[in-house]
Coordinates of N, CA and C and ligand atoms in Angstrom, one line a residue:
X1 N -4.6 -2.8 31.4 CA -5.3 -3.5 30.3 C -4.3 -4.0 29.2
X2 N -4.0 -5.3 29.2 CA -3.2 -5.6 28.0 C -3.8 -6.0 26.8
X3 N -4.9 -6.6 26.9 CA -5.6 -7.1 25.8 C -6.9 -6.1 25.6
X4 N -7.3 -6.0 24.3 CA -8.4 -5.1 24.1 C -9.8 -5.9 24.2
X5 N -9.6 -7.3 24.3 CA -10.9 -8.0 24.5 C -10.7 -9.0 25.6
X6 N -11.7 -9.6 26.1 CA -11.8 -10.5 27.2 C -10.8 -11.6 26.9
X7 N -9.9 -11.9 27.9 CA -8.8 -12.8 27.6 C -9.3 -14.2 27.2
X8 N -10.6 -14.6 27.7 CA -11.1 -15.8 27.3 C -11.5 -15.8 25.8
X9 N -12.0 -14.7 25.4 CA -12.4 -14.5 24.0 C -11.1 -14.5 23.1
X10 N -10.1 -13.9 23.6 CA -8.9 -13.8 22.8 C -8.2 -15.2 22.7
X11 N -8.2 -16.0 23.8 CA -7.8 -17.3 23.7 C -8.5 -18.2 22.8
X12 N -9.8 -18.1 22.8 CA -10.7 -18.7 21.8 C -10.4 -18.4 20.4
X13 N -10.2 -17.0 20.1 CA -9.8 -16.6 18.8 C -8.6 -17.3 18.4
X14 N -7.6 -17.3 19.3 CA -6.3 -17.9 18.9 C -6.4 -19.4 18.6
X15 N -7.2 -20.1 19.5 CA -7.4 -21.5 19.3 C -8.1 -21.9 18.0
X16 N -9.1 -21.0 17.6 CA -9.9 -21.3 16.4 C -9.2 -20.5 15.2
X17 N -8.0 -20.1 15.2 CA -7.3 -19.4 14.1 C -6.3 -20.3 13.5
X18 N -6.4 -20.5 12.3 CA -5.5 -21.5 11.6 C -4.2 -20.9 11.3
X19 N -3.2 -21.6 10.9 CA -2.1 -21.1 10.3 C -0.8 -21.0 11.2
X20 N -0.8 -21.5 12.4 CA 0.6 -21.5 13.0 C 1.3 -22.8 12.7
X21 N 2.3 -22.7 11.9 CA 3.1 -23.9 11.5 C 3.8 -24.4 12.8
X22 N 4.3 -25.7 12.8 CA 5.1 -26.1 14.0 C 6.3 -25.2 14.2
X23 N 6.9 -24.8 13.1 CA 8.2 -24.0 13.4 C 7.9 -22.7 14.0
X24 N 6.7 -22.1 13.7 CA 6.3 -20.8 14.3 C 6.1 -21.0 15.8
X25 N 5.4 -22.1 16.1 CA 5.1 -22.5 17.6 C 6.5 -22.7 18.3
X26 N 7.4 -23.3 17.6 CA 8.7 -23.5 18.3 C 9.4 -22.2 18.5
X27 N 9.3 -21.2 17.5 CA 9.9 -20.0 17.6 C 9.4 -19.2 18.7
X28 N 8.0 -19.2 18.8 CA 7.3 -18.6 20.0 C 7.8 -19.1 21.3
X29 N 8.0 -20.4 21.4 CA 8.5 -21.0 22.7 C 9.9 -20.6 22.9
X30 N 10.7 -20.6 22.0 CA 12.1 -20.2 22.1 C 12.2 -18.8 22.6
X31 N 11.3 -18.0 22.0 CA 11.3 -16.5 22.5 C 11.0 -16.4 24.0
X32 N 10.0 -17.2 24.4 CA 9.7 -17.2 25.8 C 10.9 -17.7 26.6
X33 N 11.5 -18.7 26.2 CA 12.7 -19.4 26.9 C 13.9 -18.5 26.9
X34 N 14.1 -17.7 25.8 CA 15.5 -17.2 25.6 C 15.6 -15.7 25.5
X35 N 14.4 -15.0 25.7 CA 14.5 -13.6 25.7 C 13.8 -13.0 26.9
X36 N 14.2 -11.7 27.3 CA 13.7 -11.2 28.5 C 12.4 -10.6 28.4
X37 N 12.0 -10.1 27.2 CA 10.7 -9.5 27.0 C 9.8 -10.3 25.9
X38 N 9.5 -11.5 26.1 CA 8.8 -12.2 25.1 C 7.4 -11.6 24.7
X39 N 6.9 -10.7 25.6 CA 5.7 -10.0 25.3 C 5.8 -9.2 24.0
X40 N 7.0 -8.9 23.6 CA 7.3 -8.3 22.3 C 6.8 -9.0 21.1
X41 N 6.7 -10.3 21.3 CA 6.4 -11.2 20.1 C 4.9 -10.9 19.6
X42 N 4.7 -10.8 18.3 CA 3.4 -10.3 17.8 C 2.3 -11.5 18.0
X43 N 2.7 -12.7 17.8 CA 1.9 -13.8 18.0 C 0.8 -14.2 17.0
X44 N 0.1 -15.2 17.3 CA -0.7 -15.9 16.3 C -1.7 -15.1 15.6
X45 N -2.5 -14.2 16.3 CA -3.6 -13.5 15.7 C -3.0 -12.5 14.8
X46 N -2.0 -11.8 15.2 CA -1.3 -10.8 14.3 C -0.7 -11.4 13.0
X47 N 0.1 -12.5 13.4 CA 0.8 -13.3 12.4 C -0.1 -13.8 11.3
X48 N -1.2 -14.4 11.7 CA -2.1 -14.9 10.7 C -2.9 -13.8 10.0
X49 N -3.2 -12.7 10.7 CA -3.8 -11.6 10.0 C -2.9 -11.1 8.8
X50 N -1.7 -10.9 9.2 CA -0.7 -10.5 8.1 C -0.6 -11.4 6.9
X51 N -0.5 -12.7 7.3 CA -0.3 -13.8 6.3 C -1.6 -13.7 5.4
X52 N -2.8 -13.6 6.0 CA -4.1 -13.6 5.2 C -4.0 -12.4 4.3
X53 N -3.7 -11.2 4.8 CA -3.7 -10.0 4.0 C -2.8 -10.2 2.8
X54 N -1.7 -10.8 3.0 CA -0.7 -11.0 1.9 C -1.3 -11.9 0.9
X55 N -1.9 -13.0 1.3 CA -2.4 -14.0 0.4 C -3.5 -13.4 -0.5
X56 N -4.5 -12.6 0.2 CA -5.5 -12.2 -0.6 C -5.1 -11.0 -1.5
X57 N -4.1 -10.3 -1.1 CA -3.6 -9.2 -2.0 C -2.5 -9.6 -3.0
X58 N -2.2 -10.9 -2.9 CA -1.1 -11.5 -3.8 C 0.2 -10.7 -3.7
X59 N 0.5 -10.2 -2.5 CA 1.7 -9.4 -2.3 C 3.0 -10.3 -2.5
X60 N 4.0 -9.5 -3.0 CA 5.3 -10.1 -3.1 C 6.5 -9.5 -2.3
X61 N 6.3 -8.2 -2.0 CA 7.4 -7.4 -1.4 C 6.9 -6.8 -0.1
X62 N 7.5 -7.2 1.0 CA 7.1 -6.7 2.3 C 8.3 -6.1 3.1
X63 N 7.9 -5.1 3.9 CA 8.9 -4.6 4.9 C 8.3 -4.7 6.3
X64 N 9.2 -5.2 7.2 CA 8.8 -5.2 8.6 C 9.8 -4.3 9.2
X65 N 9.2 -3.4 10.1 CA 10.0 -2.5 10.8 C 9.9 -3.0 12.4
X66 N 10.9 -3.6 12.8 CA 11.0 -4.2 14.2 C 10.7 -5.7 14.1
X67 N 11.8 -6.5 13.8 CA 11.6 -8.0 13.6 C 11.6 -8.8 14.8
X68 N 12.3 -8.3 15.9 CA 12.5 -9.0 17.1 C 13.0 -10.5 16.8
X69 N 12.4 -11.5 17.2 CA 12.9 -12.9 17.0 C 12.2 -13.5 15.7
X70 N 11.5 -12.6 15.0 CA 11.1 -13.1 13.6 C 9.6 -13.6 13.5
X71 N 8.8 -13.6 14.6 CA 7.6 -14.3 14.4 C 6.7 -13.8 13.2
X72 N 6.6 -12.5 13.1 CA 5.7 -11.9 12.1 C 6.5 -12.1 10.8
X73 N 7.8 -12.0 10.8 CA 8.5 -12.1 9.6 C 8.4 -13.5 9.0
X74 N 8.5 -14.5 9.8 CA 8.3 -15.9 9.3 C 6.8 -16.2 8.9
X75 N 5.8 -15.6 9.7 CA 4.5 -15.7 9.4 C 4.3 -15.2 7.9
X76 N 4.7 -14.0 7.7 CA 4.6 -13.3 6.4 C 5.3 -14.1 5.3
X77 N 6.4 -14.5 5.6 CA 7.2 -15.3 4.5 C 6.4 -16.5 4.1
X78 N 5.7 -17.1 5.1 CA 4.9 -18.3 4.7 C 3.8 -17.9 3.8
X79 N 3.3 -16.6 3.9 CA 2.2 -16.2 3.1 C 2.6 -15.6 1.7
X80 N 3.9 -15.6 1.4 CA 4.5 -15.1 0.1 C 4.7 -16.3 -0.9
X81 N 4.7 -15.9 -2.2 CA 5.2 -16.9 -3.2 C 6.6 -17.1 -3.0
X82 N 7.2 -18.1 -3.7 CA 8.6 -18.5 -3.5 C 9.6 -17.3 -3.9
X83 N 9.1 -16.4 -4.8 CA 10.1 -15.3 -5.1 C 9.7 -14.0 -4.3
X84 N 8.9 -14.2 -3.4 CA 8.6 -13.1 -2.5 C 9.7 -12.7 -1.6
X85 N 9.7 -11.5 -1.0 CA 10.8 -11.1 0.0 C 10.2 -10.3 1.2
X86 N 10.7 -10.6 2.4 CA 10.4 -9.8 3.6 C 11.7 -9.1 4.0
X87 N 11.7 -7.8 3.8 CA 12.8 -7.0 4.4 C 12.5 -6.8 5.9
X88 N 13.4 -7.2 6.7 CA 13.1 -7.2 8.2 C 14.1 -6.4 8.9
X89 N 13.7 -5.2 9.5 CA 14.7 -4.3 10.1 C 14.8 -4.7 11.6
X90 N 16.0 -4.7 12.1 CA 16.1 -4.9 13.6 C 17.4 -4.5 14.1
X91 N 17.5 -3.9 15.2 CA 18.8 -3.4 15.8 C 19.5 -4.4 16.7
X92 N 18.7 -5.3 17.2 CA 19.3 -6.2 18.3 C 19.8 -7.5 17.7
X93 N 21.2 -7.7 17.8 CA 21.8 -8.9 17.1 C 21.4 -10.2 17.8
X94 N 21.1 -10.1 19.1 CA 20.7 -11.4 19.8 C 19.3 -11.9 19.3
X95 N 18.4 -11.0 19.0 CA 17.1 -11.3 18.5 C 17.2 -11.8 17.1
X96 N 18.1 -11.1 16.3 CA 18.3 -11.6 14.9 C 18.8 -13.0 15.0
X97 N 19.8 -13.3 15.8 CA 20.5 -14.6 15.9 C 19.3 -15.7 16.1
X98 N 18.5 -15.4 17.0 CA 17.4 -16.4 17.3 C 16.5 -16.6 16.1
X99 N 16.1 -15.5 15.5 CA 15.2 -15.6 14.4 C 15.9 -16.4 13.2
X100 N 17.2 -16.1 12.9 CA 18.0 -16.7 11.9 C 18.0 -18.2 12.0
X101 N 18.1 -18.6 13.2 CA 18.1 -20.1 13.5 C 16.8 -20.8 12.9
X102 N 15.7 -20.1 13.1 CA 14.5 -20.7 12.7 C 14.2 -20.4 11.2
X103 N 14.6 -19.2 10.7 CA 14.6 -19.0 9.2 C 15.4 -20.1 8.4
X104 N 16.5 -20.5 9.0 CA 17.4 -21.4 8.2 C 16.7 -22.8 8.3
X105 N 15.8 -23.1 9.2 CA 15.1 -24.4 9.2 C 13.8 -24.5 8.5
X106 N 13.4 -23.3 8.0 CA 12.1 -23.2 7.4 C 12.2 -23.2 5.9
X107 N 11.3 -23.8 5.2 CA 11.4 -23.7 3.7 C 11.0 -22.3 3.2
X108 N 10.6 -21.5 4.1 CA 10.2 -20.1 3.7 C 11.2 -19.1 4.2
X109 N 12.2 -19.6 4.9 CA 13.2 -18.6 5.5 C 14.0 -17.8 4.6
X110 N 14.3 -18.4 3.3 CA 15.1 -17.7 2.3 C 14.5 -16.4 1.8
X111 N 13.1 -16.3 2.1 CA 12.5 -15.0 1.6 C 12.8 -13.8 2.6
X112 N 13.4 -14.1 3.7 CA 13.6 -13.0 4.7 C 14.9 -12.5 4.6
X113 N 15.0 -11.2 4.3 CA 16.4 -10.5 4.3 C 16.4 -9.5 5.5
X114 N 17.3 -9.8 6.4 CA 17.4 -9.0 7.6 C 18.2 -7.7 7.4
X115 N 17.7 -6.6 7.7 CA 18.4 -5.3 7.6 C 18.8 -4.9 9.0
X116 N 20.0 -5.1 9.3 CA 20.5 -4.8 10.7 C 20.8 -3.4 10.8
X117 N 20.3 -2.8 11.9 CA 20.6 -1.3 12.1 C 19.2 -0.7 12.3
X118 N 19.3 0.7 12.5 CA 18.0 1.5 12.8 C 17.3 1.6 11.4
X119 N 16.0 1.3 11.6 CA 15.2 1.3 10.4 C 15.2 2.6 9.5
X120 N 15.3 3.7 10.1 CA 15.3 4.9 9.3 C 16.6 5.0 8.5
X121 N 17.6 4.3 8.9 CA 18.9 4.3 8.1 C 18.9 3.1 7.2
X122 N 18.2 2.0 7.4 CA 18.4 0.9 6.5 C 17.3 0.9 5.5
X123 N 16.1 1.4 5.7 CA 15.0 1.3 4.7 C 15.4 2.0 3.4
X124 N 16.2 3.1 3.4 CA 16.5 3.6 2.0 C 17.4 2.7 1.2
X125 N 17.9 1.6 1.8 CA 18.7 0.6 1.0 C 17.7 -0.2 0.0
X126 N 16.5 -0.2 0.4 CA 15.5 -1.0 -0.4 C 15.2 -0.2 -1.8
X127 N 15.4 -1.0 -2.8 CA 15.2 -0.3 -4.1 C 13.8 -0.7 -4.7
X128 N 13.1 -1.7 -4.1 CA 11.8 -2.2 -4.7 C 10.7 -1.4 -4.2
X129 N 9.5 -1.4 -4.9 CA 8.3 -0.9 -4.3 C 7.7 -2.0 -3.4
X130 N 6.9 -1.5 -2.4 CA 6.5 -2.4 -1.4 C 5.0 -2.6 -1.4
X131 N 4.5 -3.9 -1.2 CA 3.2 -4.2 -1.2 C 2.5 -4.2 0.2
X132 N 3.3 -4.4 1.2 CA 2.8 -4.4 2.6 C 4.0 -4.0 3.5
X133 N 3.7 -3.0 4.4 CA 4.6 -2.7 5.5 C 4.0 -2.9 6.8
X134 N 4.8 -3.6 7.7 CA 4.3 -3.8 9.1 C 5.2 -3.0 10.0
X135 N 4.6 -2.0 10.6 CA 5.4 -1.1 11.5 C 5.2 -1.6 12.9
X136 N 6.3 -2.0 13.6 CA 6.2 -2.6 14.9 C 7.5 -2.3 15.7
X137 N 8.0 -1.1 15.6 CA 9.2 -0.7 16.5 C 9.2 0.7 16.8
X138 N 9.6 1.1 18.0 CA 9.9 2.4 18.4 C 8.8 3.5 18.1
X139 N 7.7 3.3 19.0 CA 6.5 4.0 18.7 C 6.6 5.5 18.4
X140 N 7.6 6.1 19.1 CA 7.8 7.6 18.9 C 8.2 7.9 17.5
X141 N 8.6 6.9 16.7 CA 9.1 7.2 15.3 C 7.9 6.8 14.4
X142 N 6.9 6.2 14.8 CA 5.9 5.7 13.9 C 5.6 6.6 12.7
X143 N 5.3 7.9 13.1 CA 5.0 9.0 12.0 C 6.1 9.0 11.0
X144 N 7.3 9.0 11.4 CA 8.6 9.1 10.5 C 8.5 7.8 9.5
X145 N 8.2 6.7 10.1 CA 8.2 5.5 9.3 C 7.1 5.6 8.3
X146 N 5.9 6.0 8.8 CA 4.9 6.1 7.8 C 5.2 7.1 6.6
X147 N 5.8 8.3 7.0 CA 6.1 9.2 5.9 C 7.1 8.7 4.9
X148 N 8.1 7.9 5.6 CA 9.2 7.3 4.7 C 8.6 6.3 3.8
X149 N 7.8 5.4 4.3 CA 7.4 4.4 3.3 C 6.2 4.7 2.4
X150 N 5.4 5.7 2.7 CA 4.3 6.1 1.8 C 4.7 6.2 0.3
X151 N 5.9 7.0 0.0 CA 6.3 7.0 -1.4 C 6.8 5.7 -2.0
X152 N 7.1 4.8 -1.1 CA 7.6 3.4 -1.6 C 6.6 2.4 -1.9
X153 N 5.2 2.8 -1.7 CA 4.2 1.8 -1.7 C 3.7 1.6 -3.2
X154 N 3.4 0.3 -3.5 CA 2.8 -0.1 -4.8 C 1.4 0.4 -4.7
X155 N 0.7 0.7 -5.8 CA -0.8 1.0 -5.8 C -1.4 -0.1 -5.0
X156 N -2.4 0.3 -4.1 CA -3.1 -0.6 -3.3 C -2.3 -1.3 -2.2
X157 N -1.1 -0.9 -1.9 CA -0.2 -1.4 -1.0 C -0.8 -1.1 0.5
X158 N -0.5 -2.0 1.4 CA -1.1 -1.7 2.7 C 0.1 -1.5 3.7
X159 N -0.3 -0.6 4.7 CA 0.6 -0.4 5.8 C -0.2 -0.8 7.0
X160 N 0.4 -1.7 7.8 CA -0.2 -2.3 9.0 C 0.6 -1.8 10.2
X161 N -0.1 -1.0 11.1 CA 0.5 -0.5 12.3 C 0.2 -1.2 13.5
X162 N 1.1 -1.7 14.1 CA 0.8 -2.5 15.4 C 0.7 -1.5 16.6
X163 N 0.2 -2.0 17.7 CA 0.0 -1.3 18.9 C -0.8 0.0 18.8
X164 N -1.7 0.1 17.8 CA -2.4 1.3 17.5 C -3.5 1.6 18.6
X165 N -3.7 0.7 19.5 CA -4.6 1.1 20.6 C -3.8 1.2 21.9
X166 N -2.6 0.8 21.9 CA -1.5 0.9 22.9 C -2.2 0.7 24.3
X167 N -2.7 -0.6 24.5 CA -3.2 -0.9 25.7 C -4.4 -0.1 26.2
X168 N -5.1 0.5 25.3 CA -6.2 1.4 25.6 C -5.8 2.8 25.9
X169 N -4.5 3.1 25.9 CA -4.0 4.4 26.4 C -4.3 5.5 25.5
X170 N -4.7 5.2 24.1 CA -4.9 6.2 23.2 C -6.2 6.9 23.6
X171 N -7.1 6.3 24.5 CA -8.3 7.0 24.9 C -8.2 8.2 25.8
X172 N -7.0 8.1 26.6 CA -6.7 9.2 27.5 C -5.1 9.2 27.6
X173 N -4.5 9.7 26.6 CA -3.1 9.7 26.6 C -2.4 10.5 27.8
X174 N -1.5 9.9 28.5 CA -0.9 10.6 29.6 C 0.6 10.8 29.3
X175 N 1.2 9.8 28.6 CA 2.7 9.9 28.3 C 2.9 10.3 26.8
X176 N 4.1 10.6 26.5 CA 4.4 11.0 25.1 C 4.1 9.9 24.2
X177 N 4.4 8.6 24.5 CA 4.3 7.5 23.7 C 2.7 7.4 23.3
X178 N 1.9 7.5 24.4 CA 0.4 7.4 24.2 C -0.1 8.4 23.2
X179 N 0.5 9.6 23.4 CA 0.0 10.7 22.6 C 0.4 10.6 21.1
X180 N 1.7 10.0 20.9 CA 2.2 9.8 19.5 C 1.3 8.9 18.8
X181 N 0.9 7.8 19.5 CA -0.1 6.9 18.8 C -1.4 7.5 18.5
X182 N -1.9 8.2 19.5 CA -3.3 8.8 19.3 C -3.2 9.8 18.2
X183 N -2.1 10.6 18.3 CA -2.0 11.6 17.1 C -1.8 10.9 15.7
X184 N -1.1 9.8 15.7 CA -1.0 9.1 14.4 C -2.4 8.6 13.9
X185 N -3.0 8.0 14.8 CA -4.4 7.5 14.4 C -5.2 8.5 13.8
X186 N -5.2 9.7 14.5 CA -6.0 10.8 14.0 C -5.5 11.4 12.7
X187 N -4.1 11.5 12.6 CA -3.5 11.9 11.4 C -4.0 11.1 10.1
X188 N -3.9 9.7 10.4 CA -4.4 8.8 9.3 C -5.8 9.0 9.0
X189 N -6.6 9.1 10.0 CA -8.0 9.3 9.8 C -8.4 10.5 9.0
X190 N -7.6 11.6 9.2 CA -8.0 12.9 8.6 C -7.2 13.0 7.3
X191 N -6.3 12.1 6.8 CA -5.5 12.3 5.8 C -6.4 12.0 4.5
X192 N -6.4 13.0 3.6 CA -7.2 12.8 2.4 C -6.9 11.6 1.5
X193 N -5.6 11.2 1.5 CA -5.2 10.1 0.6 C -5.0 8.8 1.4
X194 N -5.5 8.7 2.6 CA -5.3 7.4 3.2 C -6.7 6.9 3.7
X195 N -6.9 5.6 3.6 CA -8.0 4.9 3.9 C -7.6 3.9 5.0
X196 N -8.4 3.8 6.1 CA -7.9 2.9 7.2 C -9.0 2.2 7.9
X197 N -8.6 1.1 8.5 CA -9.6 0.3 9.4 C -8.8 0.0 10.7
X198 N -9.2 0.4 11.7 CA -8.5 0.2 13.1 C -9.3 -0.9 13.9
X199 N -8.5 -1.9 14.0 CA -9.1 -3.2 14.5 C -8.5 -3.5 16.0
X200 N -9.4 -4.0 16.9 CA -9.0 -4.4 18.1 C -8.4 -5.7 18.3
X201 N -7.4 -6.0 17.4 CA -6.7 -7.3 17.4 C -5.5 -7.1 18.3
X202 N -5.4 -7.9 19.3 CA -4.2 -7.8 20.3 C -4.1 -6.3 20.7
X203 N -2.9 -5.7 20.6 CA -2.8 -4.3 21.1 C -3.3 -3.2 20.0
X204 N -4.1 -3.7 19.0 CA -4.6 -2.8 18.0 C -3.9 -2.8 16.7
X205 N -4.5 -3.0 15.6 CA -3.9 -3.0 14.3 C -4.6 -2.0 13.4
X206 N -3.8 -1.0 13.0 CA -4.3 0.0 12.1 C -4.0 -0.4 10.7
X207 N -5.0 -0.8 9.8 CA -4.6 -1.2 8.5 C -4.9 0.0 7.5
X208 N -3.8 0.4 6.9 CA -3.9 1.7 6.1 C -3.6 1.4 4.6
X209 N -4.4 2.1 3.8 CA -4.1 2.0 2.2 C -4.1 3.4 1.7
X210 N -3.1 3.6 0.8 CA -3.0 4.8 0.1 C -4.1 4.9 -1.0
X211 N -4.9 5.9 -1.2 CA -5.9 5.9 -2.2 C -5.5 7.0 -3.3
Ligands
SAM1 C1 7.6 -5.1 19.4 S1 9.1 -5.8 18.9 C2 8.7 -6.5 17.3 C3 8.0 -7.8 17.4 C4 8.0 -8.5 16.0 N1 7.4 -7.7 15.0 C5 7.3 -9.9 16.1 O1 6.6 -10.3 15.2 O2 7.6 -10.6 17.1 C6 10.0 -4.3 18.5 C7 11.5 -4.6 17.9 O3 11.9 -3.4 17.3 C8 13.2 -3.3 17.5 N2 13.7 -2.0 17.2 C9 13.6 -0.8 18.1 N3 14.0 0.3 17.6 C10 14.4 -0.1 16.3 C11 14.8 0.7 15.1 N4 15.0 2.1 15.2 N5 15.1 0.0 14.0 C12 14.8 -1.3 13.9 N6 14.4 -2.1 14.9 C13 14.1 -1.4 16.0 C14 13.5 -3.8 18.9 O4 14.8 -4.3 19.1 C15 12.5 -4.9 19.0 O5 13.0 -6.1 18.7

């Protein structure tokens, strides 16, 4: 099960969701053409959800953990004011190079600052407080990322965790990765200072707020 909803419904939702600029569509196609695992790309529903959250919360400072070729990074940059910033962590130089080609052509690309290297090493370089964090790399470290960014959040800041339903495997975890995600969802649910909504968007988005 790749999608949490009927593929026909998901396609309809994508078709009726606004917000994919021509350059994002080009970036998605280049990712299909030029990378081995284009399924890693977050895509239109996730990108537009993030962009919408940024606009309604008037966010300015964003961190993405796991940029890949930059689809979500550029989607979020499009939702920020001109002085906004997306810090985007990524370990793969080939993915970064593809993303940077498109950032350089977009009027929003200057807002994206790529942090090359493992996120747990590069995140401490950030000196600003964060309005939104998108966690989308290396599932086994999700809890470490959450703990690292919680003290960095601005009041009302949001942490959005991708793959939170992990192809439905959270219902009956068999492998370590499934269990890590299931445990994290429960940890967040039971945490006295976190409020969350877990939505079946694509592979699952858990939207978390520190209270
Ligand atoms: C699912 S993809 C991210 C998709 C991306 N958010 C998008 O919108 O298309 C996960 C990415 O995380 C990167 N990654 C894996 N481990 C990492 C780490 N420790 N630090 C930073 N990036 C990492 C991988 O190279 C991969 O490109």
